[in-house]
Short mmCIF file of C-alpha atoms in Angstrom, two decimals:
data_model
loop_
_atom_site.label_atom_id
_atom_site.label_comp_id
_atom_site.label_asym_id
_atom_site.label_seq_id
_atom_site.Cartn_x
_atom_site.Cartn_y
_atom_site.Cartn_z
CA MET A 225 0.00 0.00 0.00
CA LYS A 226 1.22 3.47 -0.88
CA LEU A 227 0.07 6.49 1.08
CA ASP A 228 -1.71 8.98 -1.15
CA GLN A 229 -0.05 12.31 -1.85
CA GLU A 230 -2.47 14.31 0.31
CA ILE A 231 -1.74 12.23 3.42
CA LYS A 232 2.00 12.36 2.72
CA ALA A 233 1.88 16.14 2.38
CA GLN A 234 0.00 16.47 5.68
CA LEU A 235 2.41 14.11 7.43
CA TRP A 236 5.45 15.99 6.14
CA GLN A 237 4.09 19.26 7.55
CA TYR A 238 3.36 17.73 10.96
CA LEU A 239 6.70 15.95 11.17
CA GLN A 240 8.51 19.28 10.89
CA LEU A 241 7.07 20.05 14.35
CA LEU A 242 8.76 17.12 16.12
CA GLU A 243 10.88 18.37 19.03
CA GLY A 244 12.82 15.21 19.88
CA ASP A 245 13.83 11.83 18.45
CA ILE A 246 11.31 8.98 18.26
CA VAL A 247 11.72 5.22 17.98
CA LEU A 248 8.91 3.19 16.41
CA LYS A 249 9.13 -0.41 17.66
CA VAL A 250 7.50 -2.64 15.06
CA ASN A 251 6.02 -6.11 15.40
CA ALA A 252 5.10 -7.35 11.91
CA GLY A 253 2.76 -10.19 11.07
CA GLU A 254 1.50 -11.48 7.76
CA GLY A 255 -1.11 -10.42 5.26
CA ALA A 256 -2.53 -7.19 3.88
CA ALA A 257 -2.88 -5.51 7.29
CA THR A 258 0.82 -5.99 7.96
CA GLU A 259 1.77 -4.62 4.53
CA GLU A 260 -0.38 -1.55 5.15
CA MET A 261 1.18 -0.90 8.57
CA LEU A 262 4.75 -1.44 7.32
CA ALA A 263 4.12 0.97 4.44
CA LEU A 264 3.04 3.60 6.97
CA VAL A 265 5.97 3.22 9.39
CA ASP A 266 8.49 3.05 6.53
CA GLU A 267 7.00 6.23 5.11
CA LEU A 268 7.24 7.94 8.51
CA ALA A 269 10.88 6.98 8.92
CA SER A 270 11.73 8.16 5.40
CA MET A 271 10.09 11.56 5.97
CA SER A 272 11.90 12.60 9.15
CA PRO A 273 15.46 12.05 10.41
CA ARG A 274 14.01 12.18 13.94
CA ILE A 275 12.14 8.87 13.44
CA SER A 276 13.90 5.48 13.51
CA LEU A 277 12.54 1.93 13.37
CA GLU A 278 13.31 -1.13 15.50
CA GLN A 279 11.97 -4.65 15.38
CA ALA A 280 10.35 -5.70 18.64
CA VAL A 281 8.08 -8.31 20.19
CA LEU A 282 4.72 -6.75 21.09
CA ASP A 283 1.46 -8.34 22.26
CA ARG A 284 -0.17 -8.15 18.82
CA ALA A 285 0.89 -8.36 15.19
CA PRO A 286 0.76 -6.17 13.24
CA SER A 287 1.44 -3.35 15.69
CA PHE A 288 3.95 -0.65 16.52
CA SER A 289 4.72 1.44 19.59
CA VAL A 290 5.76 5.10 19.72
CA ASN A 291 8.65 5.79 22.09
CA ARG A 292 11.29 8.24 23.16
CA VAL A 293 14.85 7.03 22.71
CA GLY A 294 15.67 4.69 25.60
CA GLU A 295 12.18 4.91 27.07
CA ASP A 296 8.95 3.00 26.43
CA THR A 297 6.24 5.66 26.44
CA GLY A 298 3.35 3.20 26.59
CA ILE A 299 1.54 4.06 23.33
CA THR A 300 0.87 1.21 20.88
CA PHE A 301 -1.16 1.10 17.67
CA ALA A 302 -2.39 -2.40 16.78
CA GLY A 303 -3.34 -1.98 13.13
CA THR A 304 -2.82 1.05 10.92
CA PRO A 305 -4.06 4.35 12.42
CA LEU A 306 -5.34 6.06 9.29
CA GLY A 307 -8.91 7.14 8.52
CA HIS A 308 -10.39 8.87 11.56
CA GLU A 309 -7.32 7.83 13.60
CA PHE A 310 -4.82 9.73 11.45
CA THR A 311 -4.96 12.66 13.90
CA SER A 312 -4.40 10.26 16.81
CA LEU A 313 -1.18 9.09 15.17
CA VAL A 314 0.02 12.63 14.50
CA LEU A 315 -0.69 13.79 18.06
CA ALA A 316 1.05 10.73 19.51
CA LEU A 317 4.18 11.47 17.46
CA LEU A 318 4.20 15.14 18.45
CA GLN A 319 3.50 14.57 22.15
CA VAL A 320 6.02 11.75 22.53
CA SER A 321 8.61 13.98 20.84
CA GLY A 322 8.10 16.52 23.62
CA ARG A 323 5.55 18.91 22.15
CA ALA A 324 3.26 20.28 24.88
CA PRO A 325 -0.36 19.03 24.75
CA LYS A 326 -3.19 21.53 24.36
CA VAL A 327 -5.07 20.74 27.55
CA GLU A 328 -5.62 22.68 30.75
CA GLN A 329 -2.89 22.53 33.39
CA SER A 330 -5.44 21.24 35.93
CA VAL A 331 -6.04 18.19 33.73
CA ILE A 332 -2.29 17.60 33.32
CA ASP A 333 -1.86 17.78 37.09
CA GLN A 334 -4.69 15.28 37.62
CA ILE A 335 -3.09 12.81 35.19
CA LYS A 336 0.38 13.15 36.70
CA GLY A 337 -1.07 12.64 40.17
CA ILE A 338 -2.53 9.19 39.38
CA ARG A 339 -0.72 6.39 41.22
CA GLY A 340 -0.67 2.72 40.22
CA GLU A 341 -0.43 0.65 37.04
CA TYR A 342 -3.15 1.19 34.43
CA ARG A 343 -3.09 -0.85 31.20
CA PHE A 344 -5.74 0.52 28.83
CA GLU A 345 -6.86 -1.14 25.58
CA SER A 346 -9.33 0.58 23.25
CA TYR A 347 -11.13 -1.32 20.50
CA ILE A 348 -11.98 1.01 17.63
CA SER A 349 -13.12 1.21 14.03
CA LEU A 350 -11.32 3.46 11.56
CA SER A 351 -14.72 4.71 10.37
CA CYS A 352 -15.77 5.69 13.92
CA HIS A 353 -15.78 9.44 14.48
CA ASN A 354 -16.17 9.05 18.27
CA CYS A 355 -13.15 6.77 18.70
CA PRO A 356 -10.32 9.30 18.18
CA ASP A 357 -11.31 11.30 21.27
CA VAL A 358 -10.88 8.19 23.42
CA VAL A 359 -7.65 7.10 21.70
CA GLN A 360 -6.11 10.58 21.97
CA ALA A 361 -7.11 10.96 25.63
CA LEU A 362 -5.60 7.61 26.63
CA ASN A 363 -2.46 8.25 24.56
CA LEU A 364 -1.96 11.59 26.29
CA MET A 365 -2.39 9.98 29.69
CA SER A 366 0.29 7.44 28.70
CA VAL A 367 2.69 10.23 27.69
CA LEU A 368 2.21 12.13 30.95
CA ASN A 369 2.16 9.25 33.45
CA PRO A 370 4.66 6.34 33.36
CA GLY A 371 2.18 4.11 35.16
CA ILE A 372 -0.32 4.30 32.28
CA THR A 373 -0.11 2.46 28.94
CA HIS A 374 -2.57 2.39 26.05
CA THR A 375 -3.02 0.19 23.01
CA MET A 376 -5.39 1.17 20.20
CA ILE A 377 -6.79 -1.99 18.55
CA ASP A 378 -8.44 -1.87 15.12
CA GLY A 379 -11.38 -4.26 15.42
CA ALA A 380 -11.38 -4.93 11.66
CA VAL A 381 -7.82 -6.31 11.87
CA PHE A 382 -8.25 -8.25 15.13
CA LYS A 383 -11.70 -9.72 14.45
CA GLU A 384 -11.20 -12.90 16.49
CA GLU A 385 -10.18 -10.91 19.54
CA VAL A 386 -13.21 -8.64 19.17
CA GLU A 387 -15.59 -11.58 18.83
CA SER A 388 -14.03 -13.47 21.75
CA LYS A 389 -14.74 -10.46 23.98
CA ASP A 390 -18.26 -9.98 22.55
CA ILE A 391 -17.44 -6.40 21.55
CA MET A 392 -20.34 -5.08 19.44
CA SER A 393 -19.84 -1.32 19.68
CA VAL A 394 -16.94 1.07 19.44
CA PRO A 395 -15.08 2.55 21.10
CA THR A 396 -14.91 -0.08 23.85
CA VAL A 397 -12.21 0.37 26.49
CA PHE A 398 -10.70 -2.29 28.74
CA LEU A 399 -8.60 -1.46 31.81
CA ASN A 400 -6.25 -4.14 33.16
CA GLY A 401 -8.22 -6.77 31.25
CA GLU A 402 -11.65 -5.71 32.54
CA MET A 403 -14.36 -3.71 30.79
CA PHE A 404 -13.92 -0.02 31.64
CA GLY A 405 -16.38 1.84 29.43
CA GLY A 406 -17.83 2.38 25.99
CA GLY A 407 -18.86 5.19 23.70
CA ARG A 408 -17.28 8.58 23.26
CA MET A 409 -15.36 9.73 26.35
CA THR A 410 -13.33 12.88 26.80
CA ILE A 411 -10.22 12.96 28.93
CA GLU A 412 -12.31 14.55 31.69
CA ASP A 413 -14.84 11.69 31.44
CA ILE A 414 -12.08 9.11 31.80
CA LEU A 415 -10.53 10.88 34.78
CA ALA A 416 -13.94 11.21 36.44
CA LYS A 417 -14.53 7.48 35.89
CA MET A 418 -11.19 6.81 37.56
CA GLY A 419 -12.28 8.94 40.50
CA THR A 420 -9.90 11.84 39.92
CA GLY A 421 -12.29 14.54 38.64
CA PRO A 422 -13.12 17.82 40.41
CA ASP A 423 -14.99 17.26 43.69
CA ALA A 424 -18.04 19.07 45.06
CA ALA A 425 -16.01 21.30 47.38
CA GLU A 426 -14.02 22.70 44.46
CA LEU A 427 -17.24 23.72 42.68
CA GLU A 428 -19.13 24.79 45.81
CA GLY A 429 -16.75 27.63 46.53
CA LYS A 430 -17.32 29.49 43.26
CA GLU A 431 -18.63 33.04 43.37
CA PRO A 432 -22.17 33.53 41.97
CA PHE A 433 -22.35 33.98 38.21
CA ASP A 434 -24.21 36.65 36.28
CA VAL A 435 -25.19 34.03 33.71
CA LEU A 436 -24.79 30.29 34.22
CA VAL A 437 -25.35 28.12 31.15
CA VAL A 438 -26.43 24.51 31.79
CA GLY A 439 -25.36 22.40 28.83
CA GLY A 440 -22.42 22.63 26.44
CA GLY A 441 -23.91 21.90 23.03
CA PRO A 442 -24.27 24.42 20.17
CA ALA A 443 -26.95 26.40 22.05
CA GLY A 444 -25.00 26.49 25.31
CA ALA A 445 -21.71 27.45 23.69
CA SER A 446 -23.37 30.21 21.67
CA ALA A 447 -25.16 31.52 24.76
CA ALA A 448 -21.94 31.57 26.80
CA ILE A 449 -19.99 33.41 24.10
CA TYR A 450 -22.71 36.04 23.68
CA ALA A 451 -22.96 36.50 27.45
CA ALA A 452 -19.19 36.72 27.94
CA ARG A 453 -18.95 39.35 25.20
CA LYS A 454 -21.15 41.56 27.38
CA GLY A 455 -18.40 41.53 30.01
CA ILE A 456 -20.45 39.70 32.65
CA ARG A 457 -19.39 36.72 34.78
CA THR A 458 -20.28 33.64 32.73
CA GLY A 459 -20.06 29.92 33.40
CA ILE A 460 -20.92 26.69 31.59
CA VAL A 461 -21.68 23.49 33.43
CA ALA A 462 -21.99 20.48 31.12
CA GLU A 463 -21.90 16.73 31.23
CA ARG A 464 -20.37 16.57 27.74
CA PHE A 465 -19.15 19.60 25.83
CA GLY A 466 -20.56 19.57 22.30
CA GLY A 467 -23.54 17.38 23.14
CA GLN A 468 -25.01 15.34 20.31
CA VAL A 469 -22.91 17.12 17.69
CA ASN A 470 -20.09 14.84 18.85
CA ASP A 471 -22.12 11.94 17.46
CA THR A 472 -22.86 13.58 14.10
CA LEU A 473 -20.74 12.48 11.16
CA GLY A 474 -21.17 14.75 8.14
CA ILE A 475 -22.67 18.25 8.48
CA GLU A 476 -23.49 19.84 5.13
CA ASN A 477 -26.11 22.45 6.08
CA PHE A 478 -24.05 24.65 8.41
CA ILE A 479 -24.08 27.89 6.47
CA SER A 480 -20.67 29.09 5.16
CA VAL A 481 -19.08 25.67 5.83
CA LYS A 482 -19.59 23.26 2.92
CA TYR A 483 -18.78 20.14 4.94
CA ILE A 484 -17.55 19.47 8.46
CA GLU A 485 -17.68 16.50 10.81
CA GLY A 486 -19.31 16.85 14.21
CA PRO A 487 -16.20 16.42 16.39
CA GLN A 488 -14.35 18.99 14.25
CA LEU A 489 -17.13 21.52 14.74
CA VAL A 490 -17.17 20.85 18.49
CA ALA A 491 -13.39 21.34 18.73
CA SER A 492 -13.68 24.64 16.85
CA VAL A 493 -16.54 25.86 19.05
CA GLU A 494 -14.75 24.81 22.24
CA GLN A 495 -11.64 26.70 21.18
CA GLN A 496 -13.72 29.84 20.65
CA VAL A 497 -15.29 29.42 24.10
CA LYS A 498 -11.76 29.21 25.58
CA ASP A 499 -10.93 32.54 23.96
CA TYR A 500 -13.35 34.22 26.37
CA ASN A 501 -13.35 34.48 30.14
CA ILE A 502 -15.84 31.63 30.60
CA ASP A 503 -15.65 29.19 33.52
CA VAL A 504 -16.23 25.77 31.91
CA MET A 505 -17.14 22.93 34.31
CA LYS A 506 -17.23 19.59 32.47
CA THR A 507 -18.50 16.10 33.38
CA GLN A 508 -21.14 17.58 35.68
CA ARG A 509 -24.83 16.60 35.63
CA ALA A 510 -27.57 18.95 36.75
CA LYS A 511 -29.90 17.54 39.42
CA ARG A 512 -32.24 20.31 40.64
CA LEU A 513 -33.09 23.95 39.96
CA GLU A 514 -34.50 26.30 42.57
CA LYS A 515 -35.03 30.07 42.67
CA LYS A 516 -34.22 31.76 45.96
CA GLU A 517 -32.53 35.15 46.30
CA LEU A 518 -30.34 33.83 43.47
CA ILE A 519 -31.04 30.92 41.13
CA GLU A 520 -29.45 27.77 42.54
CA LEU A 521 -28.36 24.73 40.53
CA GLU A 522 -27.65 21.54 42.44
CA LEU A 523 -25.35 19.06 40.69
CA GLU A 524 -25.36 15.27 40.96
CA ASN A 525 -22.16 15.42 43.06
CA GLY A 526 -23.94 17.60 45.64
CA ALA A 527 -22.35 20.94 44.75
CA VAL A 528 -24.63 23.98 44.44
CA LEU A 529 -23.84 26.72 41.90
CA LYS A 530 -25.52 30.13 42.15
CA SER A 531 -26.30 32.69 39.47
CA LYS A 532 -28.35 35.84 38.87
CA SER A 533 -29.71 34.32 35.65
CA MET A 534 -29.56 30.93 34.02
CA ILE A 535 -29.80 29.48 30.51
CA ILE A 536 -30.84 25.83 30.17
CA SER A 537 -29.46 24.20 27.01
CA THR A 538 -29.32 20.53 27.94
CA GLY A 539 -30.24 19.30 24.46
CA ALA A 540 -31.76 15.93 23.67
CA ARG A 541 -30.79 12.26 23.54
CA TRP A 542 -31.69 9.30 21.33
CA ARG A 543 -35.18 8.03 22.04
CA ASN A 544 -35.25 4.45 23.32
CA LEU A 545 -37.68 1.85 21.98
CA GLY A 546 -38.67 0.83 25.49
CA VAL A 547 -39.17 -2.83 24.62
CA PRO A 548 -37.83 -5.90 26.42
CA GLY A 549 -34.29 -6.72 25.33
CA GLU A 550 -33.25 -3.18 24.40
CA ALA A 551 -31.50 -2.31 27.67
CA GLU A 552 -30.25 -5.87 28.19
CA PHE A 553 -28.52 -6.00 24.80
CA LYS A 554 -27.27 -2.41 24.53
CA ASN A 555 -23.76 -2.63 23.06
CA LYS A 556 -24.37 -6.36 22.60
CA GLY A 557 -26.19 -5.96 19.29
CA VAL A 558 -28.41 -2.97 20.09
CA ALA A 559 -26.77 0.20 18.76
CA TYR A 560 -27.64 3.82 18.08
CA CYS A 561 -24.73 5.00 15.88
CA PRO A 562 -24.49 3.27 12.49
CA HIS A 563 -21.33 5.16 11.53
CA CYS A 564 -19.48 4.02 14.66
CA ASP A 565 -20.73 0.49 15.09
CA GLY A 566 -21.68 -0.50 11.53
CA PRO A 567 -18.30 -2.08 10.65
CA LEU A 568 -18.66 -4.52 13.57
CA PHE A 569 -21.68 -6.03 11.76
CA THR A 570 -19.90 -6.65 8.44
CA GLY A 571 -21.57 -9.52 6.61
CA LYS A 572 -24.34 -9.86 9.21
CA ASP A 573 -28.10 -9.25 9.16
CA VAL A 574 -29.40 -6.16 10.96
CA ALA A 575 -32.58 -4.16 11.48
CA VAL A 576 -33.03 -0.40 11.52
CA ILE A 577 -35.97 0.84 13.59
CA GLY A 578 -37.36 4.08 12.21
CA GLY A 579 -38.34 5.34 8.77
CA GLY A 580 -37.43 9.01 9.13
CA ASN A 581 -34.38 10.63 7.57
CA SER A 582 -31.97 9.35 10.23
CA GLY A 583 -33.30 5.79 9.95
CA ILE A 584 -33.16 5.66 6.17
CA GLU A 585 -29.72 7.26 6.06
CA ALA A 586 -28.57 4.60 8.54
CA ALA A 587 -30.07 1.81 6.41
CA ILE A 588 -28.34 3.13 3.28
CA ASP A 589 -24.99 3.32 5.04
CA LEU A 590 -25.33 -0.11 6.58
CA ALA A 591 -26.40 -1.73 3.31
CA GLY A 592 -22.88 -1.22 1.97
CA ILE A 593 -21.36 -3.13 4.91
CA VAL A 594 -23.78 -5.76 6.20
CA ASN A 595 -25.41 -8.75 4.50
CA HIS A 596 -29.01 -7.54 4.79
CA VAL A 597 -30.93 -4.64 6.31
CA THR A 598 -34.57 -4.77 7.41
CA VAL A 599 -36.19 -1.38 8.00
CA LEU A 600 -39.09 -1.44 10.47
CA GLU A 601 -41.43 1.59 10.41
CA PHE A 602 -44.38 1.96 12.79
CA ALA A 603 -46.49 4.08 10.41
CA ALA A 604 -48.05 3.02 7.12
CA GLU A 605 -45.40 4.90 5.11
CA LEU A 606 -41.78 5.91 5.48
CA LYS A 607 -41.32 9.51 6.60
CA ALA A 608 -37.90 10.14 5.05
CA ASP A 609 -37.29 12.56 2.18
CA ALA A 610 -38.15 11.19 -1.26
CA VAL A 611 -34.55 11.27 -2.48
CA LEU A 612 -33.51 9.04 0.43
CA GLN A 613 -36.38 6.65 -0.16
CA ASP A 614 -35.47 6.37 -3.85
CA ARG A 615 -31.90 5.53 -2.94
CA LEU A 616 -33.04 2.98 -0.36
CA HIS A 617 -35.36 1.18 -2.77
CA SER A 618 -32.55 0.88 -5.31
CA LEU A 619 -30.51 -1.29 -2.94
CA PRO A 620 -30.79 -5.07 -3.44
CA ASN A 621 -30.15 -6.08 0.19
CA VAL A 622 -32.78 -3.95 1.95
CA THR A 623 -36.31 -4.95 2.99
CA VAL A 624 -38.81 -2.33 4.19
CA VAL A 625 -41.61 -3.34 6.56
CA THR A 626 -44.23 -0.70 7.40
CA ASN A 627 -47.02 -0.88 9.99
CA ALA A 628 -44.51 -2.72 12.18
CA GLN A 629 -44.64 -2.33 15.95
CA THR A 630 -41.44 -3.63 17.56
CA LYS A 631 -42.30 -5.86 20.51
CA LEU A 632 -39.15 -7.64 21.63
CA ILE A 633 -35.40 -7.88 20.97
CA THR A 634 -34.30 -11.47 21.50
CA GLY A 635 -30.97 -13.01 22.39
CA GLU A 636 -28.93 -14.89 24.94
CA ASP A 637 -25.55 -13.25 25.53
CA LYS A 638 -26.11 -11.00 22.47
CA VAL A 639 -28.86 -10.15 19.99
CA ASN A 640 -30.16 -12.98 17.81
CA GLY A 641 -33.44 -11.53 16.54
CA ILE A 642 -36.32 -9.10 16.75
CA ALA A 643 -40.07 -9.64 17.09
CA TYR A 644 -42.64 -7.20 15.69
CA MET A 645 -46.40 -7.07 15.30
CA ASP A 646 -48.02 -6.34 11.94
CA ARG A 647 -50.41 -3.53 12.95
CA GLU A 648 -52.88 -4.44 10.18
CA THR A 649 -53.20 -8.17 10.88
CA GLU A 650 -51.99 -8.09 14.54
CA GLU A 651 -49.82 -11.07 13.65
CA THR A 652 -46.46 -11.28 15.47
CA ARG A 653 -43.39 -12.16 13.44
CA HIS A 654 -39.77 -12.85 14.33
CA ILE A 655 -36.67 -12.07 12.25
CA GLU A 656 -33.33 -13.72 12.94
CA LEU A 657 -30.52 -11.14 12.90
CA GLN A 658 -27.44 -10.01 14.79
CA GLY A 659 -27.90 -6.25 15.17
CA VAL A 660 -30.60 -3.64 15.83
CA PHE A 661 -30.01 0.06 15.13
CA VAL A 662 -32.53 2.33 16.86
CA GLN A 663 -33.29 5.59 14.99
CA ILE A 664 -36.63 6.89 16.27
CA GLY A 665 -35.95 10.49 17.16
CA LEU A 666 -34.98 12.49 20.23
CA VAL A 667 -36.10 13.08 23.82
CA PRO A 668 -35.29 16.42 25.55
CA ASN A 669 -32.95 16.18 28.55
CA THR A 670 -35.30 18.00 30.93
CA ASP A 671 -36.54 15.31 33.33
CA TRP A 672 -34.45 16.81 36.14
CA LEU A 673 -36.45 20.06 36.03
CA GLY A 674 -39.73 18.60 37.26
CA ASP A 675 -42.35 21.36 37.40
CA THR A 676 -39.94 24.26 38.06
CA VAL A 677 -40.51 25.55 34.50
CA GLU A 678 -43.39 24.99 32.08
CA ARG A 679 -42.82 22.07 29.72
CA THR A 680 -44.85 20.52 26.92
CA ARG A 681 -46.25 16.99 27.20
CA MET A 682 -43.14 15.87 25.29
CA GLY A 683 -40.95 17.42 27.99
CA GLU A 684 -39.77 20.38 25.91
CA ILE A 685 -39.25 23.67 27.80
CA VAL A 686 -41.71 26.35 26.71
CA VAL A 687 -39.93 29.62 25.83
CA ASN A 688 -41.03 32.98 24.44
CA SER A 689 -39.41 35.01 21.66
CA HIS A 690 -36.65 36.16 24.05
CA GLY A 691 -35.83 32.61 25.18
CA ALA A 692 -37.45 33.21 28.58
CA THR A 693 -39.11 30.34 30.46
CA SER A 694 -42.03 30.56 32.91
CA LEU A 695 -39.55 31.14 35.78
CA PRO A 696 -38.20 34.74 35.86
CA GLY A 697 -34.46 34.86 35.25
CA VAL A 698 -34.35 31.38 33.73
CA PHE A 699 -33.97 31.11 29.95
CA ALA A 700 -33.65 28.10 27.64
CA ALA A 701 -32.31 27.37 24.16
CA GLY A 702 -31.77 24.58 21.66
CA ASP A 703 -33.18 21.08 21.33
CA CYS A 704 -34.49 20.98 24.93
CA THR A 705 -37.06 23.69 24.08
CA ASN A 706 -40.30 23.76 22.09
CA SER A 707 -38.47 25.13 19.05
CA PRO A 708 -40.17 23.37 16.10
CA TYR A 709 -36.93 22.52 14.30
CA LYS A 710 -33.92 20.72 15.79
CA GLN A 711 -30.89 21.94 13.85
CA ILE A 712 -27.37 23.00 14.89
CA ILE A 713 -27.65 26.43 13.32
CA ILE A 714 -31.06 27.03 14.92
CA SER A 715 -29.71 25.98 18.32
CA MET A 716 -26.82 28.42 18.00
CA GLY A 717 -29.23 31.22 17.11
CA SER A 718 -31.51 30.41 20.02
CA GLY A 719 -28.50 30.35 22.36
CA ALA A 720 -27.60 33.87 21.26
CA THR A 721 -31.22 34.96 21.74
CA ALA A 722 -31.33 33.50 25.25
CA ALA A 723 -28.06 35.21 26.20
CA LEU A 724 -29.30 38.59 24.99
CA GLY A 725 -32.59 37.95 26.80
CA ALA A 726 -30.72 37.13 30.01
CA PHE A 727 -28.58 40.26 29.69
CA ASP A 728 -31.71 42.38 29.22
CA TYR A 729 -33.21 40.72 32.32
CA LEU A 730 -30.07 41.55 34.36
CA ILE A 731 -30.21 45.20 33.29
CA ARG A 732 -33.86 45.51 34.34
CA ASN A 733 -33.51 43.57 37.60
#
């Protein structure tokens, strides 16, 4: 395999930034995967005098580790880190060479303060846009702490290993041989899971804010930037910065940007937030809201944050089917991200639940990977755009079933089928398959609010034209509100509206 000219040009530019010498220790195997990996490491060595190669015995073949001269840094790539993992490779090379990472000093201090031996393994897919965040976080932890090692494992190369561990979603992380976590995790998420995140006392002592934004998606980030530009004390508290945009692959309707992937957009937005004097508190879940002299927000860890005004932008999450077997087989055949987890079902039979745009797009994507796709739609007709339906019906390995009410997901240790009722005949049918992708819309993340603000029967926060809720001083924006359209650009606009509304409220009160 030869690297294409575009990748070589990018690599050459990045390799000029290396600050120290690097040794790539290589364990070759046999077959196409080995040839691909050897082509990459040979190319790297030929492009920079700072990179040398050594043969070594590693746990997997093909694989290579990235090290300082005379020191094992603890970063290993099992497979060839191209595709979405190209950036992970570049960052590993730069950071091992001595280039400073772009993370807050408090995070660096937390990582360096961890004691003990931690052997991380992450199972990924090169088509997964959530995986690089996990790989890069664990690699950085390995660079900063000698007690931490990390191996990225391409599930497509090490299929037997993936199947032996019943891994059916990516990224999946193991720590010291035991399951640690799955799905997209930031470095703050991982540290919190290890018990080293910020504690309640650290948050409790903060001075009251002028505007506190709850949620770090497009609406929350926009609101915080607009508030901070007014020169008032602004904070963001968020479980996951970027929200659902992190799980979005291609974005083609963000005006002025022809195409961008979700994680790229999140990184760009987060960088802009950092340019302002905004106190960002990550990996924190809101628990309760109460208005006293100030508005008080209680977090799950027990800390209470206070503010003169508040903007709720907690977004939405994938809607669950709510049928037996869904929770039991989540990540064991039940999945919600076709881009991430689709490659793990190569050559298998799967179902997609939902006939809207997201469901039909998922079915089209999966049809190019799996053996057969069955689309189950509750209504009498698909709801997706006509152009998507036309594309779907042109595919030879897709079956569409309408008037289908999903009743049960079956399996033993993993999914082996799905049962649905024909709503016309009331006859129940069972399909044997290995995967179920749920694509039936969104649910607003507002359960924690109770009756403190007015919500619709669907749980959406009711707001007026200024973004104000029924509780004075509390505003809301984005997918958690009764805005009729759930789009990134609309969320950003509503975040700006809510911030300006909150500023106007502060002036008048």
